[in-house]
GROMACS .gro file of C-alpha atoms in nm:
model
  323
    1UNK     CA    1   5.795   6.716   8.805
    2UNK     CA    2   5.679   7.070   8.898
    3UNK     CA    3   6.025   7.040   9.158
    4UNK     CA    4   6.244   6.977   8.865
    5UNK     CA    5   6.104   7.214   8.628
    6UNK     CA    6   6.220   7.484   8.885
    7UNK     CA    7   6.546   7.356   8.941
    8UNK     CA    8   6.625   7.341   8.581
    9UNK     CA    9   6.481   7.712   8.519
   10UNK     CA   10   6.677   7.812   8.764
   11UNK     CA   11   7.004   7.681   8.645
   12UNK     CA   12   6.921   7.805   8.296
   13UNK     CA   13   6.862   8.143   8.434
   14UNK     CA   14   7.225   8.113   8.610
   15UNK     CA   15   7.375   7.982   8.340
   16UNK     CA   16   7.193   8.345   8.088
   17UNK     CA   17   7.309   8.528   8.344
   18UNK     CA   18   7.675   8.419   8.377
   19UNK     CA   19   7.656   8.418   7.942
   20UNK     CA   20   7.581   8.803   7.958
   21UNK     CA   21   7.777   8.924   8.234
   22UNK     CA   22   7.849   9.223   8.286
   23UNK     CA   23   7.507   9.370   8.168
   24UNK     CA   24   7.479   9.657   8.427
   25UNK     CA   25   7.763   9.853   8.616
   26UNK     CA   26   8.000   9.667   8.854
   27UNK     CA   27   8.004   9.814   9.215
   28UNK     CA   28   8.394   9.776   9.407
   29UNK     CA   29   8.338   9.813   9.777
   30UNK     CA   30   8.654   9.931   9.922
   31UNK     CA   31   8.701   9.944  10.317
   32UNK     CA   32   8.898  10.212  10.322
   33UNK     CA   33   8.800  10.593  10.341
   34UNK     CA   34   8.896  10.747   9.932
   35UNK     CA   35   9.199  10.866   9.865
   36UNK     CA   36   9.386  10.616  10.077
   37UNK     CA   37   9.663  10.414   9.887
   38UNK     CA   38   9.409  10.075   9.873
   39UNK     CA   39   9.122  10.358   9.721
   40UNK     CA   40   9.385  10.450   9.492
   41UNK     CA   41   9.480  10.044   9.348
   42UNK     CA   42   9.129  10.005   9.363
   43UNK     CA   43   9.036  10.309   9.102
   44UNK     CA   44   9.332  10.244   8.881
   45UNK     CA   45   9.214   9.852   8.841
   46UNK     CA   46   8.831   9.965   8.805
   47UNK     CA   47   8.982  10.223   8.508
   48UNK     CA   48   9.210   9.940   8.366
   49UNK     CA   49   8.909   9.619   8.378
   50UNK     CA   50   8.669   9.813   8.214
   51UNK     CA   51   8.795   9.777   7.889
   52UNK     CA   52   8.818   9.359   7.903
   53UNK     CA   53   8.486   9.354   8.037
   54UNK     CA   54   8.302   9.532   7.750
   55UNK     CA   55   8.335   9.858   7.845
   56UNK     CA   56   8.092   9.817   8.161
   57UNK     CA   57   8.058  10.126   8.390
   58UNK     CA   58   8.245  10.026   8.762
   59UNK     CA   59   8.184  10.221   9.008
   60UNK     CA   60   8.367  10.256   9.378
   61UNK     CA   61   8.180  10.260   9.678
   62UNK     CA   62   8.391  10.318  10.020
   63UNK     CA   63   8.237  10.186  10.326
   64UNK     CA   64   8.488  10.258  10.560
   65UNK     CA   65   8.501  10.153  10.904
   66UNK     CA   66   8.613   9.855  11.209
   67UNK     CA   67   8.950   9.761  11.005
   68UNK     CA   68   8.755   9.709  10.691
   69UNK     CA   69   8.537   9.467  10.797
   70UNK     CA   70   8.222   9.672  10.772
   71UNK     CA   71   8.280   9.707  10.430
   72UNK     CA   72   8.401   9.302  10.391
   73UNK     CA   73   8.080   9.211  10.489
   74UNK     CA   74   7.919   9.417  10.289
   75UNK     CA   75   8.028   9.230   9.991
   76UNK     CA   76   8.009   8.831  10.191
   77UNK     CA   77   7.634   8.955  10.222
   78UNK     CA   78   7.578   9.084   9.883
   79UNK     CA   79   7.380   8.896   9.639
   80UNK     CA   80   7.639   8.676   9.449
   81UNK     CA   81   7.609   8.765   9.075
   82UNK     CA   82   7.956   8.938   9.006
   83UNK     CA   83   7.827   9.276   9.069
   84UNK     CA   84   7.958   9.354   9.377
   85UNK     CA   85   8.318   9.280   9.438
   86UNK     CA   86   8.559   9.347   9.739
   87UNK     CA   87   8.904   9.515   9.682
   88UNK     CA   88   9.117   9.481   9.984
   89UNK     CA   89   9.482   9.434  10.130
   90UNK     CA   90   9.703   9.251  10.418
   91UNK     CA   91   9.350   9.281  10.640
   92UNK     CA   92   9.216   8.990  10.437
   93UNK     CA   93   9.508   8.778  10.638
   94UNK     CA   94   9.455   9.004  10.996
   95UNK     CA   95   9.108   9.063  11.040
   96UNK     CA   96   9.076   8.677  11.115
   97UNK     CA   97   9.280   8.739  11.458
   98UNK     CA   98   9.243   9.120  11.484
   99UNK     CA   99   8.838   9.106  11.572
  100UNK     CA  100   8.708   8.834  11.751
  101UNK     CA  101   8.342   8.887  11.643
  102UNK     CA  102   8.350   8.910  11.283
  103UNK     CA  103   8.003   8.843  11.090
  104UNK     CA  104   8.196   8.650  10.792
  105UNK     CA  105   8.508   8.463  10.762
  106UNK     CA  106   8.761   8.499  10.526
  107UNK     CA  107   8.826   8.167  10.427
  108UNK     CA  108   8.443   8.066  10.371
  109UNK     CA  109   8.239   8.365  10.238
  110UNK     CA  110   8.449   8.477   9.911
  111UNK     CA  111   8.563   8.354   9.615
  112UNK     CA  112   8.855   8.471   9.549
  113UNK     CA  113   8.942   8.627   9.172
  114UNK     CA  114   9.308   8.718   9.193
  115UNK     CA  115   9.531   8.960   9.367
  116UNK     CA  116   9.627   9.284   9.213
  117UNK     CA  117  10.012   9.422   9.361
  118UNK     CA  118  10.218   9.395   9.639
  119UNK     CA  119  10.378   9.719   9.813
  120UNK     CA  120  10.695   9.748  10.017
  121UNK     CA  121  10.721   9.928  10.350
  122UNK     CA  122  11.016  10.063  10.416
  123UNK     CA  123  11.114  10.125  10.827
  124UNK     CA  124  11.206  10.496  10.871
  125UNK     CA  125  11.301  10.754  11.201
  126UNK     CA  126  11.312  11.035  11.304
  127UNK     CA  127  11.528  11.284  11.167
  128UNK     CA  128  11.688  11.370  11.503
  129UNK     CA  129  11.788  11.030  11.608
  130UNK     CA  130  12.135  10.937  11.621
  131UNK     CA  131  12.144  10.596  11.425
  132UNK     CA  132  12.213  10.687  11.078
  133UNK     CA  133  12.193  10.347  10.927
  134UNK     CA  134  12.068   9.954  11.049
  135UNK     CA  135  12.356   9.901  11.209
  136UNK     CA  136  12.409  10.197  11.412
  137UNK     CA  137  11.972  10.149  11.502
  138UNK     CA  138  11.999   9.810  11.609
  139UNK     CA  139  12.292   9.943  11.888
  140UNK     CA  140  12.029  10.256  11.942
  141UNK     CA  141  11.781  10.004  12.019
  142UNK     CA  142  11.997   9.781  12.272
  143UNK     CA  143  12.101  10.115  12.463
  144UNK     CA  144  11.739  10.281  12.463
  145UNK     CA  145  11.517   9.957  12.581
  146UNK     CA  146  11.198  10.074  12.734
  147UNK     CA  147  11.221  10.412  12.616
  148UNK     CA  148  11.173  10.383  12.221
  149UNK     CA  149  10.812  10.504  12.119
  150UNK     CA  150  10.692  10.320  11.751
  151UNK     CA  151  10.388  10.523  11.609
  152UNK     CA  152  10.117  10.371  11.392
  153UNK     CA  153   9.839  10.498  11.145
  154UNK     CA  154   9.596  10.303  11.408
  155UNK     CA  155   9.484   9.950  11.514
  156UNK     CA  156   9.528   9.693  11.210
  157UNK     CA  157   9.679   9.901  11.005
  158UNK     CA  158   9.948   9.818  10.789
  159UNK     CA  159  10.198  10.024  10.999
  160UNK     CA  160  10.099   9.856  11.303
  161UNK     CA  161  10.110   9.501  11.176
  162UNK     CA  162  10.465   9.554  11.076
  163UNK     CA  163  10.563   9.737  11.394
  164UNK     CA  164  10.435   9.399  11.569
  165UNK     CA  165  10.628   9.209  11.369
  166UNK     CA  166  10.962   9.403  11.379
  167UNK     CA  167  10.944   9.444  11.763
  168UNK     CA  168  10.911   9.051  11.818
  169UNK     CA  169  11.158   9.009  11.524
  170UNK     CA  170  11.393   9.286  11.709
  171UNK     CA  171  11.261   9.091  12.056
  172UNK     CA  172  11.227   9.451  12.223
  173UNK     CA  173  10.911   9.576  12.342
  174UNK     CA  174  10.800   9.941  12.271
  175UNK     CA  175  10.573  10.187  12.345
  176UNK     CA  176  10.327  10.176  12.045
  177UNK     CA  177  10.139  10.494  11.999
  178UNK     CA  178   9.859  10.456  11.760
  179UNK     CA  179   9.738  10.744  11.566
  180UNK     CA  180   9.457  10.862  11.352
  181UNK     CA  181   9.574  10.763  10.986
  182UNK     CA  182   9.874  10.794  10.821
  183UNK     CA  183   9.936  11.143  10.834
  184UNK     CA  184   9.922  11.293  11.227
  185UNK     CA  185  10.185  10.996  11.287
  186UNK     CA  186  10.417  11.085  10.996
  187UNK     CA  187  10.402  11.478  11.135
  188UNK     CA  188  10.478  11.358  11.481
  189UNK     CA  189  10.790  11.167  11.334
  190UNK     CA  190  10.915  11.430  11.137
  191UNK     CA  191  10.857  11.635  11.432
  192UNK     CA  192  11.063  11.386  11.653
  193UNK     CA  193  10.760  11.322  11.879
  194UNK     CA  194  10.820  10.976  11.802
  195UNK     CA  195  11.039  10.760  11.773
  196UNK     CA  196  11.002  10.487  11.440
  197UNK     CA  197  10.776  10.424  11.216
  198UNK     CA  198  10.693  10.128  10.952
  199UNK     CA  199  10.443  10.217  10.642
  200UNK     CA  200  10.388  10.164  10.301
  201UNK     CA  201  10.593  10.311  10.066
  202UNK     CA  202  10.323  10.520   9.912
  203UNK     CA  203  10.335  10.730  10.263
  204UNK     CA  204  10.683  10.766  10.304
  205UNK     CA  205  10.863  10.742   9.967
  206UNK     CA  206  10.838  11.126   9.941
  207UNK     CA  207  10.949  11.194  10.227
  208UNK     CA  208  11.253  11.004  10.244
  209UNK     CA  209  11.351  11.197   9.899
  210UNK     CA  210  11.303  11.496  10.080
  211UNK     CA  211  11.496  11.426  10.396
  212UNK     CA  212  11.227  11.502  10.647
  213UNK     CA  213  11.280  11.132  10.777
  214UNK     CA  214  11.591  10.829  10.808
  215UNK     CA  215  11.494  10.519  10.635
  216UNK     CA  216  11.673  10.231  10.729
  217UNK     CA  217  11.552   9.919  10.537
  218UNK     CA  218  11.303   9.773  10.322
  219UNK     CA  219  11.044   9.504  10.434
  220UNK     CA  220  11.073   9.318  10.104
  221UNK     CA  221  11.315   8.963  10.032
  222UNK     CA  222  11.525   9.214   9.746
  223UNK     CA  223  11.632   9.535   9.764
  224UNK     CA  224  11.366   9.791   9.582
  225UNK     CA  225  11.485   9.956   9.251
  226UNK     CA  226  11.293  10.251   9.334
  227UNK     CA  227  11.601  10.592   9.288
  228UNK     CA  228  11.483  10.695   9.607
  229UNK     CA  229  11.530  10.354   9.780
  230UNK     CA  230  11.745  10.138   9.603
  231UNK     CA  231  12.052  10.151   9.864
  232UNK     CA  232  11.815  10.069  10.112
  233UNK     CA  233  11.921   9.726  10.275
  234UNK     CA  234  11.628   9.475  10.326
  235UNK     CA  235  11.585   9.368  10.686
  236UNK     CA  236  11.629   9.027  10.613
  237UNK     CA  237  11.980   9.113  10.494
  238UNK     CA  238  12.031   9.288  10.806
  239UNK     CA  239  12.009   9.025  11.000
  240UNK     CA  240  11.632   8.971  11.103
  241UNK     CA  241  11.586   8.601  10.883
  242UNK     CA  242  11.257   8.581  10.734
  243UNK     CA  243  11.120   8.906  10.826
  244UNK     CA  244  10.909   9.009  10.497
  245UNK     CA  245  10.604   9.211  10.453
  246UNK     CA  246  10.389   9.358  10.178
  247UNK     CA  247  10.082   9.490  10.193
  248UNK     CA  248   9.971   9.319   9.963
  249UNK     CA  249   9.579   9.375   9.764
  250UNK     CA  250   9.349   9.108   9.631
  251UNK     CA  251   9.011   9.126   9.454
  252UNK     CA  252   8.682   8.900   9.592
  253UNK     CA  253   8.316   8.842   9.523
  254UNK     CA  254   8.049   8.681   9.756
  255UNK     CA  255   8.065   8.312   9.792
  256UNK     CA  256   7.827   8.150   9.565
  257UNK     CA  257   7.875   8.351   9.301
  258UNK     CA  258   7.891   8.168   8.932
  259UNK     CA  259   8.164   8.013   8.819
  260UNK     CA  260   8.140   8.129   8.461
  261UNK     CA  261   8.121   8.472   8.587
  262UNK     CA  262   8.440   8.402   8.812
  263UNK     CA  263   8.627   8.300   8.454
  264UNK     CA  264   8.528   8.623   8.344
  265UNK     CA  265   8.677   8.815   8.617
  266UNK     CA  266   8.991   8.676   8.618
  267UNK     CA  267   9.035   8.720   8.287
  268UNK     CA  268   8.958   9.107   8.317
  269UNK     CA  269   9.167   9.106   8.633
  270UNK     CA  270   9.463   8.926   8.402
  271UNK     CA  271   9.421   9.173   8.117
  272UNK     CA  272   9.412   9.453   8.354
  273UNK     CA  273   9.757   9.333   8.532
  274UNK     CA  274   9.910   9.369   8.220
  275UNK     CA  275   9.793   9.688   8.088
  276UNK     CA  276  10.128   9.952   8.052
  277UNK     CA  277   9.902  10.205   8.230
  278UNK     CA  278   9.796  10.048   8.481
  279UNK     CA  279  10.185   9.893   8.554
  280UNK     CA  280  10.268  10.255   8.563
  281UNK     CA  281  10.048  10.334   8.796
  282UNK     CA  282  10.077  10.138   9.001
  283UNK     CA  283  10.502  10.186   8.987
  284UNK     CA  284  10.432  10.567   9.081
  285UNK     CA  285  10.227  10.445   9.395
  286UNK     CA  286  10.568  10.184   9.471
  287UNK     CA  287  10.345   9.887   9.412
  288UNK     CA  288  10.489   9.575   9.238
  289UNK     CA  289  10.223   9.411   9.058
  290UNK     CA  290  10.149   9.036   9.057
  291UNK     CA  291  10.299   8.830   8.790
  292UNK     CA  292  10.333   8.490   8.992
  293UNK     CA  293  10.047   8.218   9.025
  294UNK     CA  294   9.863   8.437   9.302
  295UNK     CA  295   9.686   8.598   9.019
  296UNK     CA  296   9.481   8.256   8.967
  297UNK     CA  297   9.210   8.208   9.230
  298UNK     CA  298   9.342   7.912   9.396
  299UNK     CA  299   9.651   8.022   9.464
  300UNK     CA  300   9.542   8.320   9.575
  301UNK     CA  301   9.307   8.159   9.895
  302UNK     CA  302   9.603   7.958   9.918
  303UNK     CA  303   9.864   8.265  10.011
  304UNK     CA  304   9.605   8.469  10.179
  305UNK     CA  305   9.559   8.101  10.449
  306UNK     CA  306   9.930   8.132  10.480
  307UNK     CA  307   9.889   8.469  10.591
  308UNK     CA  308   9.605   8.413  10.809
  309UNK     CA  309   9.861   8.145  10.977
  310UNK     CA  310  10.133   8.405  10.969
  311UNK     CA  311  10.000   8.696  11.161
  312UNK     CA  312   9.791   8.540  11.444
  313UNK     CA  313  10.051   8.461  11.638
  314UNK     CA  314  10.201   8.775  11.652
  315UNK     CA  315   9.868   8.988  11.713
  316UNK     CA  316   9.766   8.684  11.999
  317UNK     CA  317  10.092   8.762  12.172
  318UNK     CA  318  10.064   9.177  12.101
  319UNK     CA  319   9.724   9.103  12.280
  320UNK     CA  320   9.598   9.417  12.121
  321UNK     CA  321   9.259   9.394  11.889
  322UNK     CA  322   9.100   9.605  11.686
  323UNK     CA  323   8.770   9.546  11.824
   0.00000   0.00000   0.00000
């Protein structure tokens, strides 16, 4: 009797709890150092849920480090009550294949609440290289084999997952030349140190307006509508079938954590997708945000399996790990 009394206090003190969540401030880990694009999403969505969920302080807390998955596990150890939640991108679907001794796993230790946007990359040169459009770069790339150098903002990043993919979709091995971040490998290609670069179009939008690079196509199934990149081909359309990638950006909490409280995150995160400033945020950073069924949970473990599936062939056959 004394057994069952406990058990049923306990789900009656789950079941207050989930009733008057959010009764304290909301903590967002994100893996990233601030003031990268995925601190950026992850700010604008804090700003944007607050409102949905009662007006409840939620504060960002970047635990950088290992290709996110210091701060991951952060959250898959946290206690699960809805108070500390992950925002992270693409790694969610590398990580699994990138480190080989990872204290979570992806599939198992979240629940998932919904993804947030998707953001094109866009593949760009440098500004002295002779190919001025796909065409003329695929011949460039035939004539130059074993000589082209493809920079990258590091190990696992974004720019270096879809340099892996384009030189296996491309079938031409490169010299890949990781870098510190974004930034030292952008000033090497507009210095022509290097060669080609793929990244997110919230690092190279600006300077594709401003000349300082060549773009040559868009990772994304349609062509963008962004001024600055609208006449941009898509490399699908340039002949490289089913190449597509977005780094894409999903929100999680610690597995376990109450279902009622899950309703009322999604609901937040649904509001939030919605919200005009928010969409207009996130359209200044060239982020699409999610209007499909990836918003609802399900779905979302669903696509980010897919993408688990996707990538780990590539980074087995790259051989190159992040750990």
């Amino acid at each position: 009797m004394k057994k069952l009394l406990v058990v049923v206090a306990a789900m009656a003190a789950v079941g207050a709890q989930a009733q008057d969540f959010p009764s304290k401030p909301i903590s967002i880990v994100v893996p990233f150092a601030a003031g990268g694009p995925t601190d950026r999403v992850a700010r604008d969505l804090a700003e944007a849920m607050r409102k949905p969920l009662g007006g409840v302080s939620i504060i960002i807390d970047n635990v950088a480090g290992a290709g996110s998955s210091i701060g991951s596990n952060k959250v898959a150890k946290a206690a699960p009550d809805g108070y500390t939640l992950l925002v992270n991108h693409i790694a969610m679907g590398t990580m699994p294949s990138l480190l080989r001794n990872m204290p979570f796993k992806v599939e198992s230790d979240f629940e998932y609440v919904g993804m947030i946007n998707d953001v094109p990359m866009t593949l760009i040169g440098r500004p002295t290289l002779p190919a001025q459009n796909y065409k003329d770069l695929s011949g460039w790339i035939a004539q130059n084999k074993g000589k082209i150098n493809l920079g990258n903002a590091g190990i696992g990043s974004a720019s270096h997952l879809c340099g892996l993919l384009f030189q296996n979709a491309v079938a031409t091995d490169m010299t890949t030349i990781p870098y510190k971040g974004t930034a030292p490998a952008m000033t090497d290609l507009m210095g022509g140190q290097i060669d080609l670069m793929c990244d997110q179009t919230t690092n190279t939008t600006q300077q594709i307006e401003g000349k300082k690079v060549i773009a040559y196509a868009v990772t994304t199934a349609k062509p963008l509508t962004t001024p600055a990149l609208k006449s941009l081909p898509t490399l699908q359309d340039s002949g490289l079938k089913g190449f597509e990638v977005t780094i894409w950006h999903g929100i999680y909490a610690p597995k376990g954590t109450p279902a009622d409280v899950l309703t009322k995150l999604n609901a937040a995160l649904k509001t939030a997708l919605k919200d005009p400033e928010f969409i207009k945020k996130q359209e200044a950073l060239g982020a699409v945000v999610i209007t499909d069924k990836r918003v609802e949970p399900a779905e979302h473990k669903k696509f980010v399996a897919a993408e688990i599936a996707k990538w780990s062939p590539v980074i087995k056959a790259a051989g190159v790990y992040a750990d």
